[in-house]
């Protein structure tokens, strides 16, 4: 009975940190660099919620350096957002401060996991599968961008994604692991054990997009898009559930949460390219559905059919990260 109470308490702490903390800042977030910094900041909260929940049920036990990095980093990011809201940091300097903050904690995480992460948190676990899947995502993105009607910079941009892999792994892993460590490593396994692999990952996709709601009116500005709020919300749910299916497949196949973080970063890099004008797009109605259609197809893969399941955080070892 006590164990069940502790498990419920961990889930409550996770959802409070991941879902409620962002709303404390939403009323004061302004468009521009502040909204972008806010978007990256809340990416750290899901994993912070998982870790704090774990600390609650493991009172008195040793807290490893990986967990400490995340909590300290998330607290520093919270303080940074407060400073931005207070107007202490000028908008033209926000990106420099934000990038520096995430780079420091990303490097700490990367080298710690590289040297001491063990089987469960080694960044390059299952290297061959890792390389094949990264190549597969680039192909999917190539098809997506081609149908989207991207201009001649498409090829250069895809090449830039390949060269951007080291940057995502070492300098931006803090925010992407902030999501993937929680969504794939923590919540996916629990949902799939309750309702099955396919339904579990679909529910995860819905929960994942609901978590994005504070960004709808801040970073994403969905209410100001020409397509209309309703269409944008439906499109986001379809896309995010598709991405959850794909990343869920990746996690079950490779047992590497770092790979999920890398693919998440590569996916976001494409969106950033469109937003920054690097990619000039046409034919949005067709292009907007081609990627989720491809990603949804992964739900018919053998990983979603077979009965065997991966252990939490990928390690088939007795010691779990959470």
PDB file of C-alpha atoms in Angstrom:
ATOM      1  CA  UNK A   1       0.000   0.000   0.000  1.00  0.00           C
ATOM      2  CA  UNK A   2       2.834   2.387   0.938  1.00  0.00           C
ATOM      3  CA  UNK A   3       4.619   1.639  -2.346  1.00  0.00           C
ATOM      4  CA  UNK A   4       1.459   2.484  -4.319  1.00  0.00           C
ATOM      5  CA  UNK A   5       1.127   5.799  -2.438  1.00  0.00           C
ATOM      6  CA  UNK A   6       4.757   6.629  -3.225  1.00  0.00           C
ATOM      7  CA  UNK A   7       4.265   5.822  -6.918  1.00  0.00           C
ATOM      8  CA  UNK A   8       1.153   8.024  -7.041  1.00  0.00           C
ATOM      9  CA  UNK A   9       3.064  10.821  -5.298  1.00  0.00           C
ATOM     10  CA  UNK A  10       5.805  10.581  -7.916  1.00  0.00           C
ATOM     11  CA  UNK A  11       3.278  10.958 -10.722  1.00  0.00           C
ATOM     12  CA  UNK A  12       1.634  13.913  -8.978  1.00  0.00           C
ATOM     13  CA  UNK A  13       4.995  15.680  -8.588  1.00  0.00           C
ATOM     14  CA  UNK A  14       5.847  14.962 -12.234  1.00  0.00           C
ATOM     15  CA  UNK A  15       2.593  16.456 -13.547  1.00  0.00           C
ATOM     16  CA  UNK A  16       2.711  19.439 -11.180  1.00  0.00           C
ATOM     17  CA  UNK A  17       6.215  20.420 -12.281  1.00  0.00           C
ATOM     18  CA  UNK A  18       5.793  19.643 -15.984  1.00  0.00           C
ATOM     19  CA  UNK A  19       2.272  21.002 -16.470  1.00  0.00           C
ATOM     20  CA  UNK A  20       1.643  23.670 -13.831  1.00  0.00           C
ATOM     21  CA  UNK A  21       4.979  25.496 -13.528  1.00  0.00           C
ATOM     22  CA  UNK A  22       4.882  26.863 -17.133  1.00  0.00           C
ATOM     23  CA  UNK A  23       1.558  28.601 -16.444  1.00  0.00           C
ATOM     24  CA  UNK A  24       3.206  30.669 -13.711  1.00  0.00           C
ATOM     25  CA  UNK A  25       5.160  32.480 -16.451  1.00  0.00           C
ATOM     26  CA  UNK A  26       2.669  32.591 -19.352  1.00  0.00           C
ATOM     27  CA  UNK A  27       0.969  35.939 -18.468  1.00  0.00           C
ATOM     28  CA  UNK A  28       4.310  37.770 -18.612  1.00  0.00           C
ATOM     29  CA  UNK A  29       5.897  36.128 -21.668  1.00  0.00           C
ATOM     30  CA  UNK A  30       6.248  38.546 -24.579  1.00  0.00           C
ATOM     31  CA  UNK A  31       6.715  37.636 -28.285  1.00  0.00           C
ATOM     32  CA  UNK A  32      10.280  37.536 -29.537  1.00  0.00           C
ATOM     33  CA  UNK A  33      13.380  36.261 -27.812  1.00  0.00           C
ATOM     34  CA  UNK A  34      11.627  35.939 -24.452  1.00  0.00           C
ATOM     35  CA  UNK A  35       9.042  33.530 -25.889  1.00  0.00           C
ATOM     36  CA  UNK A  36      11.791  31.454 -27.528  1.00  0.00           C
ATOM     37  CA  UNK A  37      13.741  31.276 -24.257  1.00  0.00           C
ATOM     38  CA  UNK A  38      10.521  30.287 -22.468  1.00  0.00           C
ATOM     39  CA  UNK A  39       9.928  27.482 -24.993  1.00  0.00           C
ATOM     40  CA  UNK A  40      13.368  26.034 -24.373  1.00  0.00           C
ATOM     41  CA  UNK A  41      13.056  26.456 -20.613  1.00  0.00           C
ATOM     42  CA  UNK A  42       9.880  24.421 -20.195  1.00  0.00           C
ATOM     43  CA  UNK A  43      11.517  21.560 -22.106  1.00  0.00           C
ATOM     44  CA  UNK A  44      13.596  20.943 -18.989  1.00  0.00           C
ATOM     45  CA  UNK A  45      10.574  20.580 -16.696  1.00  0.00           C
ATOM     46  CA  UNK A  46       9.255  17.071 -17.546  1.00  0.00           C
ATOM     47  CA  UNK A  47      12.530  15.389 -16.578  1.00  0.00           C
ATOM     48  CA  UNK A  48      12.895  17.677 -13.569  1.00  0.00           C
ATOM     49  CA  UNK A  49       9.452  16.491 -12.443  1.00  0.00           C
ATOM     50  CA  UNK A  50      10.472  12.848 -12.878  1.00  0.00           C
ATOM     51  CA  UNK A  51      13.654  13.365 -10.875  1.00  0.00           C
ATOM     52  CA  UNK A  52      11.959  15.265  -8.055  1.00  0.00           C
ATOM     53  CA  UNK A  53       9.353  12.526  -7.848  1.00  0.00           C
ATOM     54  CA  UNK A  54      12.111   9.939  -7.653  1.00  0.00           C
ATOM     55  CA  UNK A  55      13.852  11.871  -4.903  1.00  0.00           C
ATOM     56  CA  UNK A  56      10.594  11.939  -2.964  1.00  0.00           C
ATOM     57  CA  UNK A  57      10.150   8.168  -2.937  1.00  0.00           C
ATOM     58  CA  UNK A  58      13.874   7.480  -2.393  1.00  0.00           C
ATOM     59  CA  UNK A  59      14.409   9.687   0.640  1.00  0.00           C
ATOM     60  CA  UNK A  60      17.866   9.303   2.097  1.00  0.00           C
ATOM     61  CA  UNK A  61      19.313   7.531  -0.937  1.00  0.00           C
ATOM     62  CA  UNK A  62      22.228   8.864  -2.943  1.00  0.00           C
ATOM     63  CA  UNK A  63      21.344  11.306  -5.729  1.00  0.00           C
ATOM     64  CA  UNK A  64      23.540  10.865  -8.782  1.00  0.00           C
ATOM     65  CA  UNK A  65      25.246  13.675 -10.667  1.00  0.00           C
ATOM     66  CA  UNK A  66      22.958  13.338 -13.700  1.00  0.00           C
ATOM     67  CA  UNK A  67      19.907  14.139 -11.558  1.00  0.00           C
ATOM     68  CA  UNK A  68      21.676  17.000  -9.793  1.00  0.00           C
ATOM     69  CA  UNK A  69      22.687  18.574 -13.119  1.00  0.00           C
ATOM     70  CA  UNK A  70      19.078  18.590 -14.247  1.00  0.00           C
ATOM     71  CA  UNK A  71      17.637  20.100 -11.088  1.00  0.00           C
ATOM     72  CA  UNK A  72      20.327  22.777 -10.771  1.00  0.00           C
ATOM     73  CA  UNK A  73      20.050  23.563 -14.489  1.00  0.00           C
ATOM     74  CA  UNK A  74      16.270  23.805 -14.382  1.00  0.00           C
ATOM     75  CA  UNK A  75      16.437  26.107 -11.351  1.00  0.00           C
ATOM     76  CA  UNK A  76      18.974  28.328 -13.136  1.00  0.00           C
ATOM     77  CA  UNK A  77      16.681  28.484 -16.175  1.00  0.00           C
ATOM     78  CA  UNK A  78      13.733  29.411 -13.930  1.00  0.00           C
ATOM     79  CA  UNK A  79      15.787  32.240 -12.463  1.00  0.00           C
ATOM     80  CA  UNK A  80      16.790  33.341 -15.959  1.00  0.00           C
ATOM     81  CA  UNK A  81      13.132  33.552 -17.069  1.00  0.00           C
ATOM     82  CA  UNK A  82      12.343  35.623 -13.957  1.00  0.00           C
ATOM     83  CA  UNK A  83      15.215  37.966 -14.852  1.00  0.00           C
ATOM     84  CA  UNK A  84      13.947  38.293 -18.431  1.00  0.00           C
ATOM     85  CA  UNK A  85      10.425  39.075 -17.229  1.00  0.00           C
ATOM     86  CA  UNK A  86      11.815  41.681 -14.831  1.00  0.00           C
ATOM     87  CA  UNK A  87      13.560  43.355 -17.765  1.00  0.00           C
ATOM     88  CA  UNK A  88      17.042  43.036 -16.294  1.00  0.00           C
ATOM     89  CA  UNK A  89      18.343  41.348 -19.462  1.00  0.00           C
ATOM     90  CA  UNK A  90      17.784  43.341 -22.646  1.00  0.00           C
ATOM     91  CA  UNK A  91      16.104  41.471 -25.496  1.00  0.00           C
ATOM     92  CA  UNK A  92      19.123  41.716 -27.807  1.00  0.00           C
ATOM     93  CA  UNK A  93      21.219  39.827 -25.221  1.00  0.00           C
ATOM     94  CA  UNK A  94      18.629  37.182 -24.276  1.00  0.00           C
ATOM     95  CA  UNK A  95      19.744  34.703 -26.944  1.00  0.00           C
ATOM     96  CA  UNK A  96      23.398  34.925 -25.871  1.00  0.00           C
ATOM     97  CA  UNK A  97      22.547  34.307 -22.209  1.00  0.00           C
ATOM     98  CA  UNK A  98      20.080  31.566 -23.086  1.00  0.00           C
ATOM     99  CA  UNK A  99      22.474  29.712 -25.418  1.00  0.00           C
ATOM    100  CA  UNK A 100      25.314  29.969 -22.897  1.00  0.00           C
ATOM    101  CA  UNK A 101      23.160  28.636 -20.067  1.00  0.00           C
ATOM    102  CA  UNK A 102      21.958  25.623 -22.044  1.00  0.00           C
ATOM    103  CA  UNK A 103      25.422  24.949 -23.477  1.00  0.00           C
ATOM    104  CA  UNK A 104      27.010  24.713 -20.012  1.00  0.00           C
ATOM    105  CA  UNK A 105      24.494  22.213 -18.637  1.00  0.00           C
ATOM    106  CA  UNK A 106      24.366  20.298 -21.929  1.00  0.00           C
ATOM    107  CA  UNK A 107      28.134  19.787 -21.889  1.00  0.00           C
ATOM    108  CA  UNK A 108      27.996  18.646 -18.276  1.00  0.00           C
ATOM    109  CA  UNK A 109      25.285  16.095 -19.108  1.00  0.00           C
ATOM    110  CA  UNK A 110      26.958  14.841 -22.262  1.00  0.00           C
ATOM    111  CA  UNK A 111      30.393  14.232 -20.776  1.00  0.00           C
ATOM    112  CA  UNK A 112      29.002  12.781 -17.567  1.00  0.00           C
ATOM    113  CA  UNK A 113      26.885  10.268 -19.486  1.00  0.00           C
ATOM    114  CA  UNK A 114      29.724   9.575 -21.924  1.00  0.00           C
ATOM    115  CA  UNK A 115      32.106   8.724 -19.074  1.00  0.00           C
ATOM    116  CA  UNK A 116      29.822   7.445 -16.311  1.00  0.00           C
ATOM    117  CA  UNK A 117      26.384   6.851 -17.839  1.00  0.00           C
ATOM    118  CA  UNK A 118      26.767   3.090 -18.037  1.00  0.00           C
ATOM    119  CA  UNK A 119      24.565   0.979 -20.273  1.00  0.00           C
ATOM    120  CA  UNK A 120      21.378   2.880 -19.589  1.00  0.00           C
ATOM    121  CA  UNK A 121      22.595   6.425 -20.360  1.00  0.00           C
ATOM    122  CA  UNK A 122      25.522   5.969 -22.749  1.00  0.00           C
ATOM    123  CA  UNK A 123      24.907   8.488 -25.611  1.00  0.00           C
ATOM    124  CA  UNK A 124      26.092   6.157 -28.404  1.00  0.00           C
ATOM    125  CA  UNK A 125      24.408   2.937 -27.368  1.00  0.00           C
ATOM    126  CA  UNK A 126      23.537   0.686 -30.355  1.00  0.00           C
ATOM    127  CA  UNK A 127      25.640   2.769 -32.730  1.00  0.00           C
ATOM    128  CA  UNK A 128      24.758   0.895 -35.935  1.00  0.00           C
ATOM    129  CA  UNK A 129      21.030   1.160 -35.366  1.00  0.00           C
ATOM    130  CA  UNK A 130      21.570   4.770 -34.349  1.00  0.00           C
ATOM    131  CA  UNK A 131      23.246   5.628 -37.670  1.00  0.00           C
ATOM    132  CA  UNK A 132      20.579   3.849 -39.731  1.00  0.00           C
ATOM    133  CA  UNK A 133      17.703   5.561 -37.921  1.00  0.00           C
ATOM    134  CA  UNK A 134      19.290   9.006 -38.215  1.00  0.00           C
ATOM    135  CA  UNK A 135      19.666   8.360 -41.950  1.00  0.00           C
ATOM    136  CA  UNK A 136      16.034   7.242 -42.132  1.00  0.00           C
ATOM    137  CA  UNK A 137      14.858  10.467 -40.499  1.00  0.00           C
ATOM    138  CA  UNK A 138      16.875  12.516 -42.979  1.00  0.00           C
ATOM    139  CA  UNK A 139      15.176  10.630 -45.834  1.00  0.00           C
ATOM    140  CA  UNK A 140      11.748  11.208 -44.279  1.00  0.00           C
ATOM    141  CA  UNK A 141      12.560  14.896 -43.879  1.00  0.00           C
ATOM    142  CA  UNK A 142      13.796  15.009 -47.477  1.00  0.00           C
ATOM    143  CA  UNK A 143      10.476  13.634 -48.736  1.00  0.00           C
ATOM    144  CA  UNK A 144       8.578  15.954 -46.428  1.00  0.00           C
ATOM    145  CA  UNK A 145      10.495  19.053 -47.548  1.00  0.00           C
ATOM    146  CA  UNK A 146      10.242  18.108 -51.219  1.00  0.00           C
ATOM    147  CA  UNK A 147       6.475  17.725 -51.055  1.00  0.00           C
ATOM    148  CA  UNK A 148       6.283  20.854 -48.928  1.00  0.00           C
ATOM    149  CA  UNK A 149       7.714  22.729 -51.903  1.00  0.00           C
ATOM    150  CA  UNK A 150      10.998  23.849 -50.374  1.00  0.00           C
ATOM    151  CA  UNK A 151      13.292  25.939 -52.540  1.00  0.00           C
ATOM    152  CA  UNK A 152      16.719  24.854 -53.800  1.00  0.00           C
ATOM    153  CA  UNK A 153      18.267  25.261 -50.336  1.00  0.00           C
ATOM    154  CA  UNK A 154      16.635  21.968 -49.337  1.00  0.00           C
ATOM    155  CA  UNK A 155      19.723  19.855 -50.020  1.00  0.00           C
ATOM    156  CA  UNK A 156      22.014  22.275 -48.227  1.00  0.00           C
ATOM    157  CA  UNK A 157      19.706  22.361 -45.261  1.00  0.00           C
ATOM    158  CA  UNK A 158      19.609  18.563 -44.926  1.00  0.00           C
ATOM    159  CA  UNK A 159      23.420  18.500 -45.091  1.00  0.00           C
ATOM    160  CA  UNK A 160      23.452  21.193 -42.411  1.00  0.00           C
ATOM    161  CA  UNK A 161      21.311  18.908 -40.236  1.00  0.00           C
ATOM    162  CA  UNK A 162      23.979  16.206 -40.445  1.00  0.00           C
ATOM    163  CA  UNK A 163      26.693  18.670 -39.469  1.00  0.00           C
ATOM    164  CA  UNK A 164      24.414  19.902 -36.682  1.00  0.00           C
ATOM    165  CA  UNK A 165      24.289  16.500 -34.964  1.00  0.00           C
ATOM    166  CA  UNK A 166      27.343  17.145 -32.698  1.00  0.00           C
ATOM    167  CA  UNK A 167      25.815  20.471 -31.646  1.00  0.00           C
ATOM    168  CA  UNK A 168      22.495  18.852 -30.711  1.00  0.00           C
ATOM    169  CA  UNK A 169      24.214  16.050 -28.811  1.00  0.00           C
ATOM    170  CA  UNK A 170      26.665  18.192 -26.840  1.00  0.00           C
ATOM    171  CA  UNK A 171      25.285  21.751 -26.733  1.00  0.00           C
ATOM    172  CA  UNK A 172      21.493  21.319 -26.803  1.00  0.00           C
ATOM    173  CA  UNK A 173      20.960  17.979 -25.097  1.00  0.00           C
ATOM    174  CA  UNK A 174      19.860  19.597 -21.839  1.00  0.00           C
ATOM    175  CA  UNK A 175      16.508  20.730 -23.239  1.00  0.00           C
ATOM    176  CA  UNK A 176      15.873  17.755 -25.545  1.00  0.00           C
ATOM    177  CA  UNK A 177      16.746  15.209 -22.851  1.00  0.00           C
ATOM    178  CA  UNK A 178      14.533  17.310 -20.623  1.00  0.00           C
ATOM    179  CA  UNK A 179      11.634  15.982 -22.680  1.00  0.00           C
ATOM    180  CA  UNK A 180      12.797  12.591 -23.927  1.00  0.00           C
ATOM    181  CA  UNK A 181      14.069  11.320 -20.576  1.00  0.00           C
ATOM    182  CA  UNK A 182      10.520  11.891 -19.272  1.00  0.00           C
ATOM    183  CA  UNK A 183       8.246  11.100 -22.242  1.00  0.00           C
ATOM    184  CA  UNK A 184      10.022   8.073 -23.674  1.00  0.00           C
ATOM    185  CA  UNK A 185      12.045   6.868 -20.706  1.00  0.00           C
ATOM    186  CA  UNK A 186       9.483   7.353 -17.959  1.00  0.00           C
ATOM    187  CA  UNK A 187       5.912   7.735 -19.239  1.00  0.00           C
ATOM    188  CA  UNK A 188       5.899   5.559 -22.370  1.00  0.00           C
ATOM    189  CA  UNK A 189       6.732   2.318 -20.566  1.00  0.00           C
ATOM    190  CA  UNK A 190       4.113   2.954 -17.904  1.00  0.00           C
ATOM    191  CA  UNK A 191       1.330   3.793 -20.350  1.00  0.00           C
ATOM    192  CA  UNK A 192       2.144   0.826 -22.575  1.00  0.00           C
ATOM    193  CA  UNK A 193       2.083  -1.541 -19.617  1.00  0.00           C
ATOM    194  CA  UNK A 194      -1.419  -0.308 -18.753  1.00  0.00           C
ATOM    195  CA  UNK A 195      -3.182  -0.046 -22.130  1.00  0.00           C
ATOM    196  CA  UNK A 196      -0.893  -1.788 -24.633  1.00  0.00           C
ATOM    197  CA  UNK A 197       1.954  -0.610 -26.833  1.00  0.00           C
ATOM    198  CA  UNK A 198      -0.062   1.088 -29.576  1.00  0.00           C
ATOM    199  CA  UNK A 199      -2.726   2.759 -27.466  1.00  0.00           C
ATOM    200  CA  UNK A 200      -0.106   3.674 -24.871  1.00  0.00           C
ATOM    201  CA  UNK A 201       2.029   5.600 -27.350  1.00  0.00           C
ATOM    202  CA  UNK A 202      -1.021   7.349 -28.861  1.00  0.00           C
ATOM    203  CA  UNK A 203      -2.143   8.462 -25.400  1.00  0.00           C
ATOM    204  CA  UNK A 204       1.413   9.611 -24.755  1.00  0.00           C
ATOM    205  CA  UNK A 205       1.255  11.716 -27.934  1.00  0.00           C
ATOM    206  CA  UNK A 206      -1.964  13.358 -26.727  1.00  0.00           C
ATOM    207  CA  UNK A 207      -0.486  14.027 -23.269  1.00  0.00           C
ATOM    208  CA  UNK A 208       2.652  15.391 -24.928  1.00  0.00           C
ATOM    209  CA  UNK A 209       0.735  17.916 -27.035  1.00  0.00           C
ATOM    210  CA  UNK A 210      -1.452  18.956 -24.091  1.00  0.00           C
ATOM    211  CA  UNK A 211       1.803  19.796 -22.334  1.00  0.00           C
ATOM    212  CA  UNK A 212       2.523  22.242 -25.216  1.00  0.00           C
ATOM    213  CA  UNK A 213      -0.596  24.350 -24.524  1.00  0.00           C
ATOM    214  CA  UNK A 214       1.339  27.160 -22.724  1.00  0.00           C
ATOM    215  CA  UNK A 215       3.366  27.516 -25.937  1.00  0.00           C
ATOM    216  CA  UNK A 216       0.286  27.807 -28.153  1.00  0.00           C
ATOM    217  CA  UNK A 217      -0.212  31.441 -27.173  1.00  0.00           C
ATOM    218  CA  UNK A 218       3.418  32.348 -26.458  1.00  0.00           C
ATOM    219  CA  UNK A 219       6.150  30.794 -28.603  1.00  0.00           C
ATOM    220  CA  UNK A 220       3.934  29.331 -31.353  1.00  0.00           C
ATOM    221  CA  UNK A 221       1.340  32.130 -31.514  1.00  0.00           C
ATOM    222  CA  UNK A 222      -1.269  29.705 -32.889  1.00  0.00           C
ATOM    223  CA  UNK A 223      -4.035  32.250 -32.376  1.00  0.00           C
ATOM    224  CA  UNK A 224      -2.369  34.528 -34.930  1.00  0.00           C
ATOM    225  CA  UNK A 225      -1.802  31.974 -37.701  1.00  0.00           C
ATOM    226  CA  UNK A 226      -3.639  32.494 -40.990  1.00  0.00           C
ATOM    227  CA  UNK A 227      -4.811  28.868 -41.131  1.00  0.00           C
ATOM    228  CA  UNK A 228      -6.995  29.409 -38.066  1.00  0.00           C
ATOM    229  CA  UNK A 229      -6.659  28.243 -34.470  1.00  0.00           C
ATOM    230  CA  UNK A 230      -8.778  25.093 -34.887  1.00  0.00           C
ATOM    231  CA  UNK A 231      -6.850  23.840 -37.922  1.00  0.00           C
ATOM    232  CA  UNK A 232      -3.494  24.565 -36.275  1.00  0.00           C
ATOM    233  CA  UNK A 233      -4.471  22.677 -33.096  1.00  0.00           C
ATOM    234  CA  UNK A 234      -5.670  19.616 -35.043  1.00  0.00           C
ATOM    235  CA  UNK A 235      -2.525  19.697 -37.199  1.00  0.00           C
ATOM    236  CA  UNK A 236      -0.313  19.860 -34.111  1.00  0.00           C
ATOM    237  CA  UNK A 237      -2.035  16.901 -32.437  1.00  0.00           C
ATOM    238  CA  UNK A 238      -1.707  14.784 -35.600  1.00  0.00           C
ATOM    239  CA  UNK A 239       1.960  15.707 -36.012  1.00  0.00           C
ATOM    240  CA  UNK A 240       2.931  15.261 -32.365  1.00  0.00           C
ATOM    241  CA  UNK A 241       1.173  11.893 -32.063  1.00  0.00           C
ATOM    242  CA  UNK A 242       2.991  10.805 -35.226  1.00  0.00           C
ATOM    243  CA  UNK A 243       6.296  11.922 -33.736  1.00  0.00           C
ATOM    244  CA  UNK A 244       5.455  10.089 -30.499  1.00  0.00           C
ATOM    245  CA  UNK A 245       4.835   6.898 -32.495  1.00  0.00           C
ATOM    246  CA  UNK A 246       8.127   7.266 -34.347  1.00  0.00           C
ATOM    247  CA  UNK A 247      10.202   8.113 -31.266  1.00  0.00           C
ATOM    248  CA  UNK A 248       8.430   5.359 -29.334  1.00  0.00           C
ATOM    249  CA  UNK A 249       9.508   2.915 -32.040  1.00  0.00           C
ATOM    250  CA  UNK A 250      13.069   4.273 -31.865  1.00  0.00           C
ATOM    251  CA  UNK A 251      13.200   3.848 -28.095  1.00  0.00           C
ATOM    252  CA  UNK A 252      11.871   0.274 -28.171  1.00  0.00           C
ATOM    253  CA  UNK A 253      14.250  -0.666 -30.984  1.00  0.00           C
ATOM    254  CA  UNK A 254      17.469   0.916 -29.682  1.00  0.00           C
ATOM    255  CA  UNK A 255      16.874   1.423 -25.964  1.00  0.00           C
ATOM    256  CA  UNK A 256      18.726   4.727 -26.365  1.00  0.00           C
ATOM    257  CA  UNK A 257      17.000   7.816 -24.950  1.00  0.00           C
ATOM    258  CA  UNK A 258      19.856   9.982 -26.287  1.00  0.00           C
ATOM    259  CA  UNK A 259      18.943   8.984 -29.831  1.00  0.00           C
ATOM    260  CA  UNK A 260      15.365  10.085 -29.178  1.00  0.00           C
ATOM    261  CA  UNK A 261      16.715  13.440 -27.974  1.00  0.00           C
ATOM    262  CA  UNK A 262      18.862  13.772 -31.116  1.00  0.00           C
ATOM    263  CA  UNK A 263      15.964  12.993 -33.463  1.00  0.00           C
ATOM    264  CA  UNK A 264      13.755  15.403 -31.543  1.00  0.00           C
ATOM    265  CA  UNK A 265      16.390  18.088 -32.055  1.00  0.00           C
ATOM    266  CA  UNK A 266      16.696  17.345 -35.769  1.00  0.00           C
ATOM    267  CA  UNK A 267      12.931  17.572 -36.130  1.00  0.00           C
ATOM    268  CA  UNK A 268      12.848  20.939 -34.386  1.00  0.00           C
ATOM    269  CA  UNK A 269      15.717  22.168 -36.548  1.00  0.00           C
ATOM    270  CA  UNK A 270      13.502  21.847 -39.623  1.00  0.00           C
ATOM    271  CA  UNK A 271      10.761  23.909 -37.977  1.00  0.00           C
ATOM    272  CA  UNK A 272      13.345  26.520 -36.993  1.00  0.00           C
ATOM    273  CA  UNK A 273      14.541  26.668 -40.592  1.00  0.00           C
ATOM    274  CA  UNK A 274      11.024  27.447 -41.815  1.00  0.00           C
ATOM    275  CA  UNK A 275      10.438  30.022 -39.067  1.00  0.00           C
ATOM    276  CA  UNK A 276      13.764  31.769 -39.765  1.00  0.00           C
ATOM    277  CA  UNK A 277      13.147  31.914 -43.498  1.00  0.00           C
ATOM    278  CA  UNK A 278      16.002  29.547 -44.353  1.00  0.00           C
ATOM    279  CA  UNK A 279      13.429  27.251 -45.936  1.00  0.00           C
ATOM    280  CA  UNK A 280      10.941  28.857 -48.276  1.00  0.00           C
ATOM    281  CA  UNK A 281       7.819  26.687 -48.382  1.00  0.00           C
ATOM    282  CA  UNK A 282       4.854  26.341 -50.706  1.00  0.00           C
ATOM    283  CA  UNK A 283       2.021  23.818 -50.962  1.00  0.00           C
ATOM    284  CA  UNK A 284       1.403  23.732 -47.218  1.00  0.00           C
ATOM    285  CA  UNK A 285      -1.829  21.645 -47.237  1.00  0.00           C
ATOM    286  CA  UNK A 286      -0.073  18.679 -48.913  1.00  0.00           C
ATOM    287  CA  UNK A 287       3.230  19.123 -47.127  1.00  0.00           C
ATOM    288  CA  UNK A 288       1.627  19.405 -43.720  1.00  0.00           C
ATOM    289  CA  UNK A 289       0.170  15.879 -43.884  1.00  0.00           C
ATOM    290  CA  UNK A 290       2.987  13.959 -45.566  1.00  0.00           C
ATOM    291  CA  UNK A 291       5.267  13.747 -42.504  1.00  0.00           C
ATOM    292  CA  UNK A 292       2.630  12.558 -39.990  1.00  0.00           C
ATOM    293  CA  UNK A 293       1.381   9.994 -42.540  1.00  0.00           C
ATOM    294  CA  UNK A 294       4.898   8.522 -42.781  1.00  0.00           C
ATOM    295  CA  UNK A 295       5.466   8.633 -39.023  1.00  0.00           C
ATOM    296  CA  UNK A 296       2.078   7.076 -38.200  1.00  0.00           C
ATOM    297  CA  UNK A 297       3.027   4.065 -40.352  1.00  0.00           C
ATOM    298  CA  UNK A 298       5.607   3.027 -37.745  1.00  0.00           C
ATOM    299  CA  UNK A 299       2.784   1.893 -35.475  1.00  0.00           C
ATOM    300  CA  UNK A 300       2.508  -1.218 -37.682  1.00  0.00           C
ATOM    301  CA  UNK A 301       6.166  -2.153 -37.101  1.00  0.00           C
ATOM    302  CA  UNK A 302       7.081  -5.373 -35.302  1.00  0.00           C
ATOM    303  CA  UNK A 303       8.170  -3.442 -32.196  1.00  0.00           C
ATOM    304  CA  UNK A 304       4.547  -2.481 -31.626  1.00  0.00           C
ATOM    305  CA  UNK A 305       3.328  -6.028 -32.348  1.00  0.00           C
ATOM    306  CA  UNK A 306       5.677  -8.246 -30.397  1.00  0.00           C
ATOM    307  CA  UNK A 307       5.015  -9.055 -26.758  1.00  0.00           C
ATOM    308  CA  UNK A 308       8.526  -8.444 -25.428  1.00  0.00           C
ATOM    309  CA  UNK A 309       9.221  -4.982 -24.063  1.00  0.00           C
ATOM    310  CA  UNK A 310      12.303  -2.946 -23.234  1.00  0.00           C
ATOM    311  CA  UNK A 311      13.270  -2.111 -19.685  1.00  0.00           C
ATOM    312  CA  UNK A 312      13.016   1.427 -18.386  1.00  0.00           C
ATOM    313  CA  UNK A 313      15.720   3.725 -19.698  1.00  0.00           C
ATOM    314  CA  UNK A 314      16.950   1.026 -21.982  1.00  0.00           C
ATOM    315  CA  UNK A 315      19.210  -0.812 -19.585  1.00  0.00           C
ATOM    316  CA  UNK A 316      18.614  -4.528 -19.056  1.00  0.00           C
ATOM    317  CA  UNK A 317      20.240  -4.191 -15.709  1.00  0.00           C
ATOM    318  CA  UNK A 318      19.012  -4.223 -12.150  1.00  0.00           C
ATOM    319  CA  UNK A 319      19.752  -0.595 -11.389  1.00  0.00           C
ATOM    320  CA  UNK A 320      17.267   1.856 -12.925  1.00  0.00           C
ATOM    321  CA  UNK A 321      17.930   5.537 -13.492  1.00  0.00           C
ATOM    322  CA  UNK A 322      14.463   6.394 -12.191  1.00  0.00           C
TER     323      UNK A 322
END
